[in-house]
Amino acid sequence: MNILFPTSVEAALDALQVNPTARVMAGGTDLLVKRRAGSETPEIVVCMEKVADISCIEVQEDRIRIGAATTMSGLLDNTDIRERLPLLHRAAEVFASPLVRNMATIGGNICTASPAADTLPPLHVLGAEVEIYSSSGKRCIPISDFVVAPGRTSLASGELLGAVIVPVPQGRTIGYFEKVGKRKALAIAVVSLAALLRVESNVITEARLAWGSVGPTVVRCSDVESQLIGSAPTLDTFRSVGESVRRAIHPISDVRASAEYRMEVAVNLLLRLAEQAADPTGIKVGF
Amino acid sequence: MIISFVLDGEEQTLDVDGGLRAVDVLREYCGVTAPKEGCGTGECGACAVLVDGETRLSCLMLAAQMNGCIVTTAQGLGTDGPHPVQEALADLGGVQCGYCTPGIAVTAAEFLERNPDPTRKEIRDALSGNLCRCTGYHKIVDAVEDAAKRLQKEHGRGE
C-alpha cells in the first residue's frame, strides 16, 4: 500500500487527480477497520493528517467553520464549540472512546455516512452545510444533500470534503441530543435523536428533529415538526406526535436491536425532549 | 519506505512497508512488545501508545504515520524506573493477567498530565476505551486515583 501525505488542499486534490482510485484517509478509525476485515483494499491512501488548512475551527460571524480533519477531541476541547454549538459538543462527548476521539475526525464521520453516525443528527438540525473542494473550485451544499445512502455521499471522483459550516443558533433555543446504545462508551447508536426547538411565550415556534439509526440516513420529519409548531412544549404535545414519528421512521433489525425496539425508543426519546423543553429555568441550550 | 521516529527515547530508522500497522512494526520490527493487540479494531485500547504526547491506537495507525513522531509505549513511560501509574497499578492490584495494562498505563499517564486531580468519574471516562477482562475496573480506578496523589506529591517535592 502506498501512502501519500499531502501538506495542502491543493496537493491533496492533485494526488486524487493523479490517483483516481486512491482512498482518502482522515483519522483512519473506519478505513483501517474495514481494511482489516477485507472489505476495503486500497492500494493508494491519501492521508489528510498533515493538511493544516482543514484541521482548524474558525468562528465567522454567526457560523462556525470546522475543518474536516478536526478530530473529535479537537471539537471537545474547543471553547466556541462547547459554548455556541453544545449540541455538536454533546455528540462528540458520546462518540466512541477518548482514544478513538483522538484520531477520528468530523469529516471522516460525515463521509463514512453511517446511519448511526453520531455527528449527523446534530448537524442536520443545526442546518449545517459542507464545503467541497475540487480542482475546479469549491461548492457548498446542505448536509442533507451530501449524505445520500448508507456509506454513500454525493462526493464525486477527485472531490474532497474540506469543512463543515455550522450556523450558530440565535436567541433562546432548546437543544437536545441523546444517543441510546448498548453501553456508554464505544457503542454504536441503537437510536439517536437531536432536536432544536424555539419556544416563545410557552409556544413552540420552531422545531427541528433528526433521528439517527432508524433509517438509511438521518430522518427528519416535516410532518412531526409542523404538528409541534403552535403547541405548548408539554409532555402531551410530544406524546401526540408519536404516531407520525412511527410513520416517518423505518428502522431495521440488526445485531444491536430489533426494529420494534428502535421504534419504541425513537418515540420515547421525544418524552425526554419534553422534559428538556419544559424546563422553566430559561436555559439557552441544555441536555 | 524509510521511516524515522523516536521510540521510548531512542532514534529508530527502518525500511518498512508504510502500510503495515504501527502495532506490528513496534512489536515485530522494533521488539517493543508493550503494545498488545487485543481487538485490532480500536475497541479495547490494549495497543494504546503515546504519539507526540497524545494517546493513539497503534492498531489503527499506519507505520508511515509514525514517521517523524515521538512514540512512547508503556516500556518507555518512566524515566528512572516505573511511572507512578505503573507503580500504583502494581501496588493496588490493578494488574491481573497484564494484557490490558500497558494500554491502561499510557492512557492514564497522559490523562493525569492533563488532569492532575481527577474525580473517579473522570478517571472512568478517561479509561472508557480501555477494556480489562480481569480486574472489574475498581482496582484500576483506585490505582489511577492513587497515582494522581503520588504525582502531586512528587511535583510538590520538586517545587
Short mmCIF file of C-alpha atoms in Angstrom, two decimals:
data_model
loop_
_atom_site.label_atom_id
_atom_site.label_comp_id
_atom_site.label_asym_id
_atom_site.label_seq_id
_atom_site.Cartn_x
_atom_site.Cartn_y
_atom_site.Cartn_z
CA MET A 1 0.00 0.00 0.00
CA ASN A 2 1.32 3.41 -0.96
CA ILE A 3 0.57 6.23 1.48
CA LEU A 4 0.72 9.86 0.42
CA PHE A 5 0.92 12.74 2.88
CA PRO A 6 -0.08 15.98 1.12
CA THR A 7 0.50 19.11 3.19
CA SER A 8 -2.03 21.37 1.46
CA VAL A 9 -5.51 21.05 0.00
CA GLU A 10 -4.07 21.70 -3.49
CA ALA A 11 -1.57 18.88 -3.08
CA ALA A 12 -4.31 16.56 -1.81
CA LEU A 13 -6.52 17.38 -4.83
CA ASP A 14 -3.56 16.82 -7.17
CA ALA A 15 -2.92 13.45 -5.54
CA LEU A 16 -6.58 12.47 -6.07
CA GLN A 17 -6.44 13.65 -9.67
CA VAL A 18 -3.35 11.58 -10.42
CA ASN A 19 -4.64 8.56 -8.48
CA PRO A 20 -8.39 8.29 -9.14
CA THR A 21 -8.63 5.00 -7.23
CA ALA A 22 -6.95 6.39 -4.10
CA ARG A 23 -8.86 6.36 -0.84
CA VAL A 24 -8.85 9.43 1.36
CA MET A 25 -7.97 8.67 4.97
CA ALA A 26 -8.60 11.14 7.78
CA GLY A 27 -8.39 9.51 11.23
CA GLY A 28 -8.39 6.01 9.78
CA THR A 29 -10.63 4.61 12.51
CA ASP A 30 -13.14 3.32 9.96
CA LEU A 31 -10.93 2.74 6.92
CA LEU A 32 -8.32 0.66 8.75
CA VAL A 33 -11.00 -1.44 10.44
CA LYS A 34 -12.53 -2.13 7.02
CA ARG A 35 -9.10 -2.95 5.61
CA ARG A 36 -8.55 -5.46 8.40
CA ALA A 37 -11.93 -7.02 7.64
CA GLY A 38 -11.01 -7.19 3.95
CA SER A 39 -13.90 -5.03 2.77
CA GLU A 40 -11.58 -2.18 1.74
CA THR A 41 -8.31 -2.96 -0.01
CA PRO A 42 -6.93 0.41 -1.06
CA GLU A 43 -3.65 0.43 -2.95
CA ILE A 44 -3.13 4.15 -2.52
CA VAL A 45 -4.17 6.09 0.53
CA VAL A 46 -4.15 9.88 0.70
CA CYS A 47 -3.66 10.63 4.38
CA MET A 48 -5.03 14.02 5.43
CA GLU A 49 -3.32 14.43 8.80
CA LYS A 50 -0.68 16.87 7.57
CA VAL A 51 -3.12 19.16 5.72
CA ALA A 52 -3.26 22.00 8.25
CA ASP A 53 -5.77 24.13 6.25
CA ILE A 54 -8.60 21.74 7.01
CA SER A 55 -7.99 20.99 10.68
CA CYS A 56 -8.85 24.32 12.24
CA ILE A 57 -12.05 25.73 13.75
CA GLU A 58 -12.94 29.32 12.86
CA VAL A 59 -15.77 31.48 14.14
CA GLN A 60 -17.21 33.54 11.28
CA GLU A 61 -19.91 35.99 12.44
CA ASP A 62 -22.96 33.78 13.05
CA ARG A 63 -21.47 30.48 11.98
CA ILE A 64 -18.57 28.22 12.78
CA ARG A 65 -16.41 26.64 10.11
CA ILE A 66 -14.99 23.32 11.23
CA GLY A 67 -12.18 21.87 9.12
CA ALA A 68 -12.98 18.33 8.01
CA ALA A 69 -9.79 16.95 9.59
CA THR A 70 -10.68 18.29 13.06
CA THR A 71 -10.62 15.37 15.47
CA MET A 72 -13.45 14.65 17.88
CA SER A 73 -11.07 15.57 20.73
CA GLY A 74 -10.40 18.84 18.92
CA LEU A 75 -14.15 19.53 18.88
CA LEU A 76 -14.46 18.68 22.57
CA ASP A 77 -11.56 20.92 23.60
CA ASN A 78 -12.77 23.92 21.62
CA THR A 79 -14.46 26.62 23.72
CA ASP A 80 -16.51 28.01 20.82
CA ILE A 81 -17.94 24.58 20.05
CA ARG A 82 -18.73 23.98 23.72
CA GLU A 83 -20.43 27.32 24.23
CA ARG A 84 -22.06 28.02 20.89
CA LEU A 85 -22.73 24.55 19.48
CA PRO A 86 -23.39 22.45 22.59
CA LEU A 87 -25.48 20.02 20.55
CA LEU A 88 -22.47 19.09 18.45
CA HIS A 89 -20.25 19.12 21.53
CA ARG A 90 -22.58 16.59 23.15
CA ALA A 91 -22.33 14.32 20.10
CA ALA A 92 -18.52 14.43 20.34
CA GLU A 93 -18.73 13.59 24.06
CA VAL A 94 -20.63 10.36 23.46
CA PHE A 95 -18.57 9.42 20.40
CA ALA A 96 -16.70 6.09 20.78
CA SER A 97 -13.97 6.48 23.41
CA PRO A 98 -11.27 9.03 24.26
CA LEU A 99 -8.68 7.01 22.33
CA VAL A 100 -10.82 6.89 19.19
CA ARG A 101 -11.77 10.56 19.63
CA ASN A 102 -8.08 11.48 19.48
CA MET A 103 -7.94 10.04 15.97
CA ALA A 104 -11.40 10.12 14.37
CA THR A 105 -12.39 13.31 12.55
CA ILE A 106 -15.68 15.08 11.92
CA GLY A 107 -15.08 14.87 8.16
CA GLY A 108 -14.49 11.14 8.44
CA ASN A 109 -17.67 10.70 10.45
CA ILE A 110 -19.65 12.58 7.78
CA CYS A 111 -18.03 10.82 4.80
CA THR A 112 -18.34 7.34 6.31
CA ALA A 113 -22.06 8.18 6.16
CA SER A 114 -23.15 5.56 8.64
CA PRO A 115 -26.88 5.60 9.50
CA ALA A 116 -25.66 5.66 13.12
CA ALA A 117 -23.08 8.47 12.73
CA ASP A 118 -23.09 10.48 15.95
CA THR A 119 -22.46 13.92 14.47
CA LEU A 120 -25.04 13.73 11.66
CA PRO A 121 -28.33 14.28 13.59
CA PRO A 122 -27.00 17.43 15.33
CA LEU A 123 -25.54 18.72 12.05
CA HIS A 124 -28.93 18.21 10.37
CA VAL A 125 -30.94 20.15 12.95
CA LEU A 126 -28.31 22.89 13.09
CA GLY A 127 -28.67 23.33 9.30
CA ALA A 128 -25.02 22.61 8.54
CA GLU A 129 -23.51 22.84 5.09
CA VAL A 130 -20.45 21.10 3.77
CA GLU A 131 -17.70 22.75 1.76
CA ILE A 132 -16.42 20.53 -1.04
CA TYR A 133 -13.17 21.18 -2.88
CA SER A 134 -12.17 20.04 -6.33
CA SER A 135 -9.56 21.15 -8.83
CA SER A 136 -12.21 23.35 -10.46
CA GLY A 137 -13.10 25.19 -7.25
CA LYS A 138 -15.34 24.99 -4.24
CA ARG A 139 -19.01 24.13 -3.81
CA CYS A 140 -21.22 24.26 -0.74
CA ILE A 141 -24.25 22.02 -0.18
CA PRO A 142 -26.57 21.24 2.75
CA ILE A 143 -25.53 18.22 4.79
CA SER A 144 -28.91 16.63 4.00
CA ASP A 145 -27.97 16.56 0.29
CA PHE A 146 -24.47 15.31 1.00
CA VAL A 147 -25.20 12.00 2.70
CA VAL A 148 -27.32 10.04 0.25
CA ALA A 149 -27.31 6.42 1.47
CA PRO A 150 -25.52 4.20 4.00
CA GLY A 151 -21.83 4.68 3.23
CA ARG A 152 -22.56 6.90 0.25
CA THR A 153 -22.12 10.63 -0.20
CA SER A 154 -22.51 12.92 -3.18
CA LEU A 155 -18.72 13.42 -3.38
CA ALA A 156 -17.63 12.97 -6.97
CA SER A 157 -14.33 11.45 -8.02
CA GLY A 158 -11.50 13.89 -7.32
CA GLU A 159 -13.54 15.85 -4.77
CA LEU A 160 -12.62 16.35 -1.14
CA LEU A 161 -14.67 17.35 1.89
CA GLY A 162 -12.93 20.45 3.22
CA ALA A 163 -15.09 21.75 6.03
CA VAL A 164 -18.48 21.70 7.65
CA ILE A 165 -20.10 25.08 8.22
CA VAL A 166 -22.49 25.23 11.13
CA PRO A 167 -24.81 28.19 11.78
CA VAL A 168 -24.85 29.17 15.46
CA PRO A 169 -28.46 29.16 16.71
CA GLN A 170 -29.50 32.71 17.55
CA GLY A 171 -31.64 33.73 20.51
CA ARG A 172 -33.08 31.32 23.01
CA THR A 173 -33.23 27.81 21.63
CA ILE A 174 -33.54 24.49 23.33
CA GLY A 175 -31.11 21.88 22.14
CA TYR A 176 -31.27 18.20 22.86
CA PHE A 177 -29.19 15.24 21.83
CA GLU A 178 -29.43 11.76 23.13
CA LYS A 179 -27.79 8.58 21.94
CA VAL A 180 -29.10 5.26 23.12
CA GLY A 181 -26.54 2.50 22.82
CA LYS A 182 -25.86 -0.84 24.44
CA ARG A 183 -23.31 0.72 26.75
CA LYS A 184 -21.98 4.17 27.47
CA ALA A 185 -18.59 4.03 25.76
CA LEU A 186 -17.64 2.56 22.40
CA ALA A 187 -21.24 1.95 21.45
CA ILE A 188 -22.83 2.39 18.07
CA ALA A 189 -26.14 4.21 18.42
CA VAL A 190 -29.22 2.00 18.57
CA VAL A 191 -31.26 5.18 18.17
CA SER A 192 -30.28 8.82 18.50
CA LEU A 193 -32.32 12.00 18.45
CA ALA A 194 -31.17 15.55 18.00
CA ALA A 195 -33.61 18.42 18.37
CA LEU A 196 -33.54 22.16 18.22
CA LEU A 197 -36.64 23.99 19.45
CA ARG A 198 -37.55 27.61 19.71
CA VAL A 199 -40.15 28.36 22.35
CA GLU A 200 -41.72 31.80 22.72
CA SER A 201 -44.33 32.58 25.40
CA ASN A 202 -44.71 28.87 26.06
CA VAL A 203 -45.47 28.09 22.42
CA ILE A 204 -43.17 26.14 20.11
CA THR A 205 -42.39 28.44 17.19
CA GLU A 206 -39.71 26.35 15.50
CA ALA A 207 -38.96 22.65 15.72
CA ARG A 208 -36.26 20.62 14.05
CA LEU A 209 -35.87 16.95 14.87
CA ALA A 210 -33.46 14.42 13.41
CA TRP A 211 -33.24 10.74 14.26
CA GLY A 212 -30.21 8.56 13.69
CA SER A 213 -30.08 4.75 13.27
CA VAL A 214 -33.74 4.44 12.27
CA GLY A 215 -33.35 4.68 8.50
CA PRO A 216 -30.70 4.57 5.77
CA THR A 217 -29.63 8.12 6.62
CA VAL A 218 -30.72 10.69 9.18
CA VAL A 219 -34.52 11.01 9.31
CA ARG A 220 -36.11 14.46 9.50
CA CYS A 221 -39.88 14.51 9.69
CA SER A 222 -41.58 17.69 8.49
CA ASP A 223 -44.98 16.29 9.48
CA VAL A 224 -43.90 15.96 13.12
CA GLU A 225 -42.17 19.33 13.07
CA SER A 226 -45.19 21.20 11.74
CA GLN A 227 -47.50 19.46 14.23
CA LEU A 228 -45.34 20.68 17.10
CA ILE A 229 -45.34 24.30 15.97
CA GLY A 230 -48.03 26.33 17.71
CA SER A 231 -48.35 23.95 20.66
CA ALA A 232 -47.09 24.30 24.20
CA PRO A 233 -43.94 22.24 24.87
CA THR A 234 -45.70 19.78 27.15
CA LEU A 235 -45.48 16.02 27.54
CA ASP A 236 -48.92 15.69 25.92
CA THR A 237 -47.80 17.65 22.88
CA PHE A 238 -44.80 15.40 22.30
CA ARG A 239 -46.86 12.30 23.04
CA SER A 240 -49.44 13.35 20.45
CA VAL A 241 -46.92 13.23 17.57
CA GLY A 242 -45.78 9.67 18.37
CA GLU A 243 -47.89 8.15 15.59
CA SER A 244 -46.40 10.49 13.00
CA VAL A 245 -42.92 9.51 14.15
CA ARG A 246 -43.82 5.83 13.72
CA ARG A 247 -44.93 6.52 10.15
CA ALA A 248 -41.79 8.52 9.34
CA ILE A 249 -39.06 6.17 10.50
CA HIS A 250 -38.10 2.82 9.04
CA PRO A 251 -35.75 1.07 11.45
CA ILE A 252 -34.25 -2.33 10.70
CA SER A 253 -33.46 -5.24 12.99
CA ASP A 254 -29.78 -5.96 13.34
CA VAL A 255 -27.22 -7.22 15.84
CA ARG A 256 -27.79 -4.21 18.10
CA ALA A 257 -31.57 -4.07 18.34
CA SER A 258 -34.83 -5.13 16.75
CA ALA A 259 -36.82 -2.79 14.55
CA GLU A 260 -39.65 -2.82 17.11
CA TYR A 261 -37.32 -1.79 19.92
CA ARG A 262 -35.86 1.02 17.83
CA MET A 263 -39.38 2.24 17.04
CA GLU A 264 -40.28 2.38 20.74
CA VAL A 265 -37.06 4.16 21.68
CA ALA A 266 -37.35 6.67 18.84
CA VAL A 267 -40.81 7.67 20.09
CA ASN A 268 -39.82 7.58 23.76
CA LEU A 269 -36.90 9.93 23.23
CA LEU A 270 -39.49 12.61 22.48
CA LEU A 271 -40.66 12.30 26.07
CA ARG A 272 -37.19 13.15 27.29
CA LEU A 273 -37.18 16.07 24.89
CA ALA A 274 -40.45 17.18 26.54
CA GLU A 275 -38.71 17.23 29.94
CA GLN A 276 -35.99 19.37 28.44
CA ALA A 277 -38.41 21.74 26.73
CA ALA A 278 -40.50 22.17 29.88
CA ASP A 279 -37.51 23.31 31.90
CA PRO A 280 -38.67 26.69 33.25
CA THR A 281 -35.19 27.96 34.07
CA GLY A 282 -34.82 29.58 30.68
CA ILE A 283 -31.67 27.74 29.73
CA LYS A 284 -30.38 28.59 26.32
CA VAL A 285 -29.32 25.09 25.42
CA GLY A 286 -29.14 22.02 27.56
CA PHE A 287 -29.35 18.27 27.61
CA MET B 1 9.65 3.36 2.75
CA ILE B 2 12.16 4.73 5.22
CA ILE B 3 10.60 5.88 8.47
CA SER B 4 12.40 7.57 11.33
CA PHE B 5 10.91 8.13 14.74
CA VAL B 6 11.90 8.27 18.38
CA LEU B 7 10.72 5.17 20.21
CA ASP B 8 10.86 5.24 24.00
CA GLY B 9 13.71 7.74 23.84
CA GLU B 10 15.71 6.01 21.11
CA GLU B 11 16.04 7.02 17.47
CA GLN B 12 14.74 4.41 15.07
CA THR B 13 15.20 4.31 11.32
CA LEU B 14 13.51 1.47 9.50
CA ASP B 15 12.89 0.48 5.91
CA VAL B 16 9.37 -0.96 6.07
CA ASP B 17 6.13 -1.12 4.13
CA GLY B 18 4.42 2.10 5.22
CA GLY B 19 1.08 0.33 5.04
CA LEU B 20 1.92 -2.02 7.90
CA ARG B 21 0.16 -1.27 11.14
CA ALA B 22 2.11 0.65 13.77
CA VAL B 23 1.41 -2.07 16.36
CA ASP B 24 3.04 -4.71 14.15
CA VAL B 25 6.08 -2.56 13.40
CA LEU B 26 6.61 -1.75 17.08
CA ARG B 27 6.32 -5.39 18.15
CA GLU B 28 7.92 -7.25 15.27
CA TYR B 29 10.48 -4.84 13.86
CA CYS B 30 11.41 -2.87 16.98
CA GLY B 31 10.96 -5.68 19.52
CA VAL B 32 8.89 -3.50 21.83
CA THR B 33 6.10 -5.77 23.00
CA ALA B 34 4.38 -3.41 25.45
CA PRO B 35 1.59 -2.53 22.97
CA LYS B 36 -0.66 -5.58 22.71
CA GLU B 37 -3.13 -6.37 20.00
CA GLY B 38 -6.49 -7.15 21.52
CA CYS B 39 -9.35 -6.47 19.13
CA GLY B 40 -7.50 -4.88 16.22
CA THR B 41 -10.46 -2.57 15.67
CA GLY B 42 -9.93 0.24 18.17
CA GLU B 43 -12.30 -1.06 20.79
CA CYS B 44 -10.07 -2.47 23.54
CA GLY B 45 -7.22 0.01 23.98
CA ALA B 46 -4.56 -2.68 24.61
CA CYS B 47 -2.41 -1.28 21.79
CA ALA B 48 -2.50 2.34 23.04
CA VAL B 49 0.74 4.29 22.75
CA LEU B 50 1.61 7.96 23.03
CA VAL B 51 2.33 9.69 19.73
CA ASP B 52 3.77 13.16 20.26
CA GLY B 53 2.29 13.01 23.74
CA GLU B 54 -1.25 12.08 22.69
CA THR B 55 -2.81 8.66 23.22
CA ARG B 56 -3.37 6.77 19.98
CA LEU B 57 -4.40 3.29 18.99
CA SER B 58 -1.44 1.66 17.29
CA CYS B 59 -3.69 -0.94 15.63
CA LEU B 60 -5.46 1.85 13.72
CA MET B 61 -2.32 3.65 12.71
CA LEU B 62 -0.02 3.01 9.77
CA ALA B 63 3.73 2.66 10.08
CA ALA B 64 4.04 5.65 7.73
CA GLN B 65 2.18 7.80 10.25
CA MET B 66 4.91 7.25 12.87
CA ASN B 67 7.48 8.93 10.64
CA GLY B 68 8.88 12.00 12.41
CA CYS B 69 6.96 11.32 15.62
CA ILE B 70 7.88 10.67 19.22
CA VAL B 71 6.33 7.33 20.15
CA THR B 72 6.18 6.26 23.78
CA THR B 73 4.99 2.84 24.86
CA ALA B 74 4.44 1.61 28.41
CA GLN B 75 8.03 0.38 28.24
CA GLY B 76 9.36 3.91 27.91
CA LEU B 77 6.87 5.59 30.22
CA GLY B 78 9.01 6.00 33.35
CA THR B 79 12.31 7.79 33.11
CA ASP B 80 14.31 6.45 36.06
CA GLY B 81 12.05 3.50 36.75
CA PRO B 82 8.36 2.69 36.52
CA HIS B 83 5.95 5.60 36.13
CA PRO B 84 3.85 6.31 39.28
CA VAL B 85 0.81 4.99 37.38
CA GLN B 86 2.61 1.69 36.81
CA GLU B 87 3.69 1.50 40.46
CA ALA B 88 0.17 2.22 41.65
CA LEU B 89 -1.35 -0.37 39.28
CA ALA B 90 1.04 -2.99 40.69
CA ASP B 91 0.63 -1.96 44.33
CA LEU B 92 -3.15 -1.72 44.33
CA GLY B 93 -3.97 -4.89 42.40
CA GLY B 94 -4.84 -3.11 39.16
CA VAL B 95 -2.88 -5.74 37.24
CA GLN B 96 -4.03 -9.30 36.79
CA CYS B 97 -3.22 -11.03 33.53
CA GLY B 98 -1.49 -7.84 32.44
CA TYR B 99 -2.64 -7.83 28.84
CA CYS B 100 -4.53 -4.52 29.09
CA THR B 101 -2.01 -2.94 31.49
CA PRO B 102 0.36 -1.26 29.01
CA GLY B 103 -2.56 0.45 27.27
CA ILE B 104 -4.11 1.46 30.60
CA ALA B 105 -0.77 2.79 31.82
CA VAL B 106 -0.14 5.10 28.86
CA THR B 107 -3.77 6.26 28.72
CA ALA B 108 -3.81 7.02 32.46
CA ALA B 109 -0.39 8.68 32.44
CA GLU B 110 -1.40 11.03 29.63
CA PHE B 111 -4.75 11.72 31.31
CA LEU B 112 -3.13 12.63 34.65
CA GLU B 113 -0.87 15.05 32.87
CA ARG B 114 -3.94 16.90 31.57
CA ASN B 115 -5.99 16.43 34.72
CA PRO B 116 -3.74 16.07 37.80
CA ASP B 117 -6.61 15.98 40.32
CA PRO B 118 -9.41 13.97 38.71
CA THR B 119 -12.65 12.65 40.17
CA ARG B 120 -13.40 8.93 39.97
CA LYS B 121 -15.95 9.63 37.25
CA GLU B 122 -13.36 11.49 35.21
CA ILE B 123 -10.97 8.55 35.61
CA ARG B 124 -13.66 6.14 34.44
CA ASP B 125 -14.46 8.32 31.44
CA ALA B 126 -10.77 8.66 30.55
CA LEU B 127 -10.32 4.87 30.64
CA SER B 128 -13.60 4.08 28.89
CA GLY B 129 -11.72 2.99 25.75
CA ASN B 130 -9.53 0.51 27.63
CA LEU B 131 -11.12 -2.85 28.30
CA CYS B 132 -9.98 -5.22 31.05
CA ARG B 133 -11.43 -8.70 31.45
CA CYS B 134 -9.86 -9.50 34.84
CA THR B 135 -9.98 -6.70 37.36
CA GLY B 136 -13.52 -5.39 37.12
CA TYR B 137 -12.05 -1.88 36.87
CA HIS B 138 -12.43 -0.86 40.54
CA LYS B 139 -8.80 -1.55 41.33
CA ILE B 140 -7.66 0.17 38.16
CA VAL B 141 -9.64 3.28 39.09
CA ASP B 142 -8.23 3.04 42.64
CA ALA B 143 -4.73 2.84 41.19
CA VAL B 144 -5.15 5.86 38.92
CA GLU B 145 -6.59 7.83 41.85
CA ASP B 146 -3.60 6.80 43.93
CA ALA B 147 -1.17 7.62 41.11
CA ALA B 148 -2.63 11.14 40.97
CA LYS B 149 -1.72 11.56 44.65
CA ARG B 150 1.77 10.12 44.07
CA LEU B 151 2.33 12.54 41.19
CA GLN B 152 1.02 15.50 43.19
CA LYS B 153 3.45 14.60 45.99
CA GLU B 154 6.31 14.22 43.51
CA HIS B 155 5.56 17.61 41.96
CA GLY B 156 5.18 19.17 45.40
CA ARG B 157 8.67 17.99 46.32
CA GLY B 158 10.10 19.26 43.06
CA GLU B 159 8.86 22.81 43.56
#
